[in-house]
Amino acid sequence: MKPFAYDSPTDAVTAVRAVADDPSAVFLAGGTNLVDHLKLGIARPGRVVDVTGLTSTEITESDGGLSIGAGVRNSDLAADPRVRSRYPVLAESLLAGASGQLRNMATTGGNPLQRTRCVYFQDVTTPCNKRTPGSGCSAIGGYTRYHAILGASEHCVATHPSDMAVALAALGASVRVLGPDGERTIPFTELHRLPGDSPEKDTVLGHGELITAIDLPAPPGGRQRYRKVRDRASYAFALVSVAAVLDVADGTIRDARVAFGGVAHKPWRAWQAEDALRGARVSDAVFREAAEAELAQAEPVPGTEFKVPLLTRTLVSVLRELT
Amino acid sequence: MTAIGEPLVRRDGARKVTGSATYAYETPADAPLFCHPVQATVARGRISAIHTAEAEVLDGVLDVITYRTAERLASTEDAELALLQDREVAFRGQVIGLVVAETSEIARHGAELVVVDYLEHEHDTELSAERDDLYKPEKVNPAFPADTGTGDVDAAMASADVTVEQTYRTAMYHNNPLEPHATTALWDDDFLTLWDSTQGVHPSRKAVAKVFGLPAERVRVVCPFVGGGFGSKGLPHANVVLAAMAARAHPGRPVKLALTRQQMFSLAGYRTPTIQKMRLGATRDGELTALGLDVVEQTSRIKEFAEQTALPSRMMYAAPNRRTTHRLAALDVPVPSWMRAPGECPGMFGPEVAMDELAYELGLDPVELRVRNEPEVDPESGNPFSSRHLVECLREGARRFGWDSRDPRPGVRLEDGWLVGTGVAASVYPSSTRAGTTARVRFSQGRYAVEIGAADLGTGAWTVLPQIAADALDVPVEEIDIRIGDTDYPVAAVAGGSAGTATWGSAIVEAARTFRDKFGRDPADGDEADATTTDNPARKKYAMYAFGAQFAEARVHADTGEIRVPRLLGVFAAGRIINPRTARSQFLGGMTMGLSMALHEESVWDPRFGQVVNHDLAEYHVSVNADVDDIQAHWLDEEDAHVNALGAKGIGEIGIVGTAAAVVNAVFHATGVRVRELPVTLDKVLPALP
């Protein structure tokens, strides 16, 4: 681990300035991902700016929805009665993620910024365009069980690992950000980016921009579900996951919101599947067509082919459960 | 009054759960130094330059030991332990340097700063049965012939009513004990002390003394507690020699070295992947006429380890025509070694799935098929079994599991969206007691001290050895003090091969008898006696094994293919059970590890780089609590007068044997999909789901 300077400022504006002024600086919140990266040599910051306690740890009512401070721990968010009753898809996604110990440390602001678990990204002795731009993608032609089928590029087939982020994408959340030039708000679905030819950039955040809160709009109508398919019953990343909100009246789908996890460089809002569902009569055939509409653009690499039928079947299964 | 058979709690339990037990790395030490290895990043080659200056000038770094500066070892016979002796790289991850520093953080940072240039050679790390350089080892672990045969399998297969001919594969596995391989070493006045996490202090001392050319008396190995080993700590690996080298370079200062989880994937042994070509021929009524198993597996090019995968097939079932072979590929890979039930564990996967396939071919219940093929004597040696209650295990297991109501048709039971099935497999593990282990009994201040250089790798030796001693001396167990985990105590065999308790216990029983013979029931302070185990003459006349039957229920989600195992049940015939509490833990632990092997574990090899790529516990999956639901271990009250003075058979390993086959057989019964390659994961059953 490379030695680094450690700052623990007492307010967010100072923290943002500290990072913005130092190209080698990073924010530290729960540390469940960054500390690993420090040990593994993936992250080699010159300065670590601790933001624990600088952003809100409260969940507050806001315009019919909820505003979640960036410092709220994942386990507290999952246990909040308002989240559990109005946004069960979010609570379920949180509880499907990581382990109890990690959820006690991980934060609302940090969780969506965790980096891919691609085994080649995690190992500094192997080439990785996300870690070292231009070095190549070792996953292509290698071990791809947890890799992308949607929106990947020849430079990177990594997936985003967060479960919480998939639910937030489905719920139409937005992200409040404090940067050196002030505040801005980003729709959650636009926070993460696809790899393209610069996979080293996970999000649209600039250097020094700090997530201060995540806002949830008023709860959508209908029923919600997060379903994570993984290789063991707990403490495993998703092979595929589905966050779905389905509003059905008299057998007709009034509204649908669907997002996928474990299949793309970002939590994947399934707009085309939603279009196919909206206004249709509920049936397995309709659900399958919705999945196929979205997955027509799937481009599996060797080792990920199974995810296309798996995701199709999982979506059908979840939607069936919600009707 | 008997202590044996009582479910006594672990004597060391409170210390372990409260964190006061000191493990090797935590040994209290004044001003310790810390090490971090530098590892090769090519799979094969030669170091052309090694740049250590940047690390050496780092504040807190004492030195960087490389092949240029390392001491020349007295023995390089064991290539795995011949560390830093030359510039050759034999596998990716091999240690090519060692940074010694004032803190572990500085040592680790220093290791990152070492830059190595290589002359890279082409590497070859891919195991396949089609390779043209497979060879027959002279013997397989530890000393069995590579090939055996009787009759004519080809002819018997050709004339059999029903045959099964399939290839089964088991993955590469890493032991992954909770406590990493760790050592604290101190070189003082020409005397080397090692606080090492090991399954055998005396075997470790012997190996290290040889490497450094020291008389054994000048090496002491101390190991009161071990955080698991599963065989990987049965023999010393790189960490011990490295720590000792660093200590010799810095005499008088204790040196600590703990491998990281990632480092353990190349430096602490592993179970070879196996390819098992299995042939079974049978009559219409299920009598085996032919049994063939040809195994292909790998070893490291620098050191041979030949896993004895075909061994259980040699003795398990009666068949007049039998043939087993082992062939090895020597690859540019890390050195494989022991992992819980080497041989028996992978070696019962193919055969016990093949038996299930045969049962379906015959329309016969898989329990009944096994019963029909019970041998009267060991088919290999012709000797009778000292005791063999496999049929009773199968029958008792079937009764407890509710097997009788089983509908044999595969893929027809759907409950709440899950396809449900059940499976069975048999287990076997050799029962042995090793010669040359000594125990000492001493009377002092009204108490009996029992000293023996045994190691408790988590199995309960601290607890069960006093039970054995108490009964042998005919005193309450509370009057026994046990002293283990130190070469200052008499020489003892490794905690391995499920022979620890039987071996150490036999020595203790003999020492107690000797003590009573010499001093009677009213000894004086300081009276002591010892005894040493010898070869059991009955071993020449009897085949000695523990047996078991494993039953599994599998549920496969009809939409997603997710596989869960809500029920595992094992019934074992393993001789006399010393402590039901610790014994149950052993059985359940073995079965859990077998479940893990069935569903999760796989060291994913990337031949381009020549390494395991999922080398951490986030990506190398073991079964965790949520995967283990209703798991039960039962045993028969088996008496065996021949195995040893205790009548006890080993139980540390038999729990893992057969579990994976039972699970895969249950998945077939649930789905109709026969998976022949472990682990069984959802993508393997998905295409066949409705």
Short mmCIF file of C-alpha atoms in Angstrom, two decimals, chain A residues 1-3 38-41 44 117 119-120 122-123 125-127 138-143 145-146 227-237 239 306 309-310 313-314 317 320, chain B residues 41 92 105 108-109 112-113 262 418 557-562 564 599-600 604 606 608-609 611 613-624 626-627 681-683 686 689-690:
data_model
loop_
_atom_site.label_atom_id
_atom_site.label_comp_id
_atom_site.label_asym_id
_atom_site.label_seq_id
_atom_site.Cartn_x
_atom_site.Cartn_y
_atom_site.Cartn_z
CA MET A 1 0.00 0.00 0.00
CA LYS A 2 1.41 3.35 -1.07
CA PRO A 3 1.55 5.86 1.79
CA LEU A 38 -5.57 0.48 -1.48
CA LYS A 39 -4.29 -2.89 -0.30
CA LEU A 40 -4.42 -4.42 -3.76
CA GLY A 41 -2.63 -1.47 -5.36
CA ARG A 44 -2.85 4.64 -5.27
CA ARG A 117 -15.47 -6.80 -9.38
CA VAL A 119 -11.21 -10.34 -11.50
CA TYR A 120 -8.74 -8.78 -13.92
CA GLN A 122 -8.88 -6.57 -9.20
CA ASP A 123 -5.45 -7.97 -10.07
CA THR A 125 -0.62 -8.06 -12.57
CA THR A 126 -3.08 -8.48 -15.45
CA PRO A 127 -3.93 -5.95 -18.18
CA SER A 138 -8.13 -9.46 -20.06
CA ALA A 139 -11.73 -10.46 -19.51
CA ILE A 140 -12.36 -10.83 -23.22
CA GLY A 141 -11.14 -14.36 -23.83
CA GLY A 142 -10.97 -15.03 -20.11
CA TYR A 143 -13.24 -15.56 -17.13
CA ARG A 145 -19.11 -15.30 -15.52
CA TYR A 146 -19.91 -11.91 -13.98
CA ARG A 227 -34.80 -10.46 -7.53
CA LYS A 228 -31.14 -11.36 -7.49
CA VAL A 229 -29.92 -14.56 -9.12
CA ARG A 230 -26.56 -15.68 -7.84
CA ASP A 231 -24.38 -18.72 -7.36
CA ARG A 232 -24.92 -19.02 -3.64
CA ALA A 233 -27.69 -17.94 -1.31
CA SER A 234 -25.91 -14.94 0.15
CA TYR A 235 -22.79 -12.84 -0.17
CA ALA A 236 -22.32 -13.17 -3.90
CA PHE A 237 -22.58 -10.74 -6.76
CA LEU A 239 -25.23 -13.15 -12.24
CA PHE A 306 -26.27 -18.11 -20.54
CA PRO A 309 -31.97 -16.83 -21.37
CA LEU A 310 -31.34 -16.46 -17.64
CA ARG A 313 -36.52 -16.21 -17.49
CA THR A 314 -35.82 -14.12 -14.40
CA SER A 317 -40.56 -14.95 -13.23
CA ARG A 320 -45.43 -13.12 -13.05
CA THR B 41 4.21 -12.25 -12.66
CA ARG B 92 3.29 -17.46 -11.71
CA GLU B 105 2.59 -1.97 5.70
CA ARG B 108 4.01 -4.60 1.53
CA HIS B 109 4.72 -1.22 0.00
CA GLU B 112 5.24 -3.20 -4.71
CA LEU B 113 8.32 -1.14 -5.49
CA GLN B 262 -4.28 -14.08 -2.81
CA TRP B 418 -38.81 -25.44 -7.40
CA HIS B 557 -35.64 -23.16 -9.37
CA ALA B 558 -37.74 -23.95 -12.40
CA ASP B 559 -37.33 -20.43 -13.82
CA THR B 560 -33.76 -19.50 -12.99
CA GLY B 561 -32.00 -22.81 -12.37
CA GLU B 562 -30.71 -21.66 -8.98
CA ARG B 564 -30.18 -25.01 -3.25
CA LEU B 599 -22.25 -26.24 -5.74
CA HIS B 600 -19.64 -23.54 -5.41
CA VAL B 604 -10.84 -20.68 -12.11
CA ASP B 606 -6.72 -18.70 -16.82
CA ARG B 608 -3.13 -17.22 -20.71
CA PHE B 609 -1.67 -15.96 -17.47
CA GLN B 611 -2.96 -18.44 -12.58
CA VAL B 613 -8.07 -15.53 -11.37
CA ASN B 614 -10.81 -15.73 -8.74
CA HIS B 615 -8.23 -15.66 -5.97
CA ASP B 616 -10.16 -14.12 -3.11
CA LEU B 617 -13.10 -15.15 -0.98
CA ALA B 618 -15.49 -12.80 -2.76
CA GLU B 619 -14.99 -14.67 -6.02
CA TYR B 620 -13.89 -18.13 -4.84
CA HIS B 621 -17.17 -19.20 -3.35
CA VAL B 622 -17.42 -21.52 -0.39
CA SER B 623 -20.75 -22.48 1.09
CA VAL B 624 -21.81 -19.94 3.70
CA ALA B 626 -27.33 -19.35 4.11
CA ASP B 627 -26.40 -22.30 1.90
CA THR B 681 -24.13 -24.34 -11.36
CA LEU B 682 -27.34 -22.94 -12.73
CA ASP B 683 -26.00 -22.43 -16.26
CA LEU B 686 -30.72 -23.97 -17.41
CA LEU B 689 -35.48 -26.49 -17.75
CA PRO B 690 -39.10 -26.33 -18.95
#
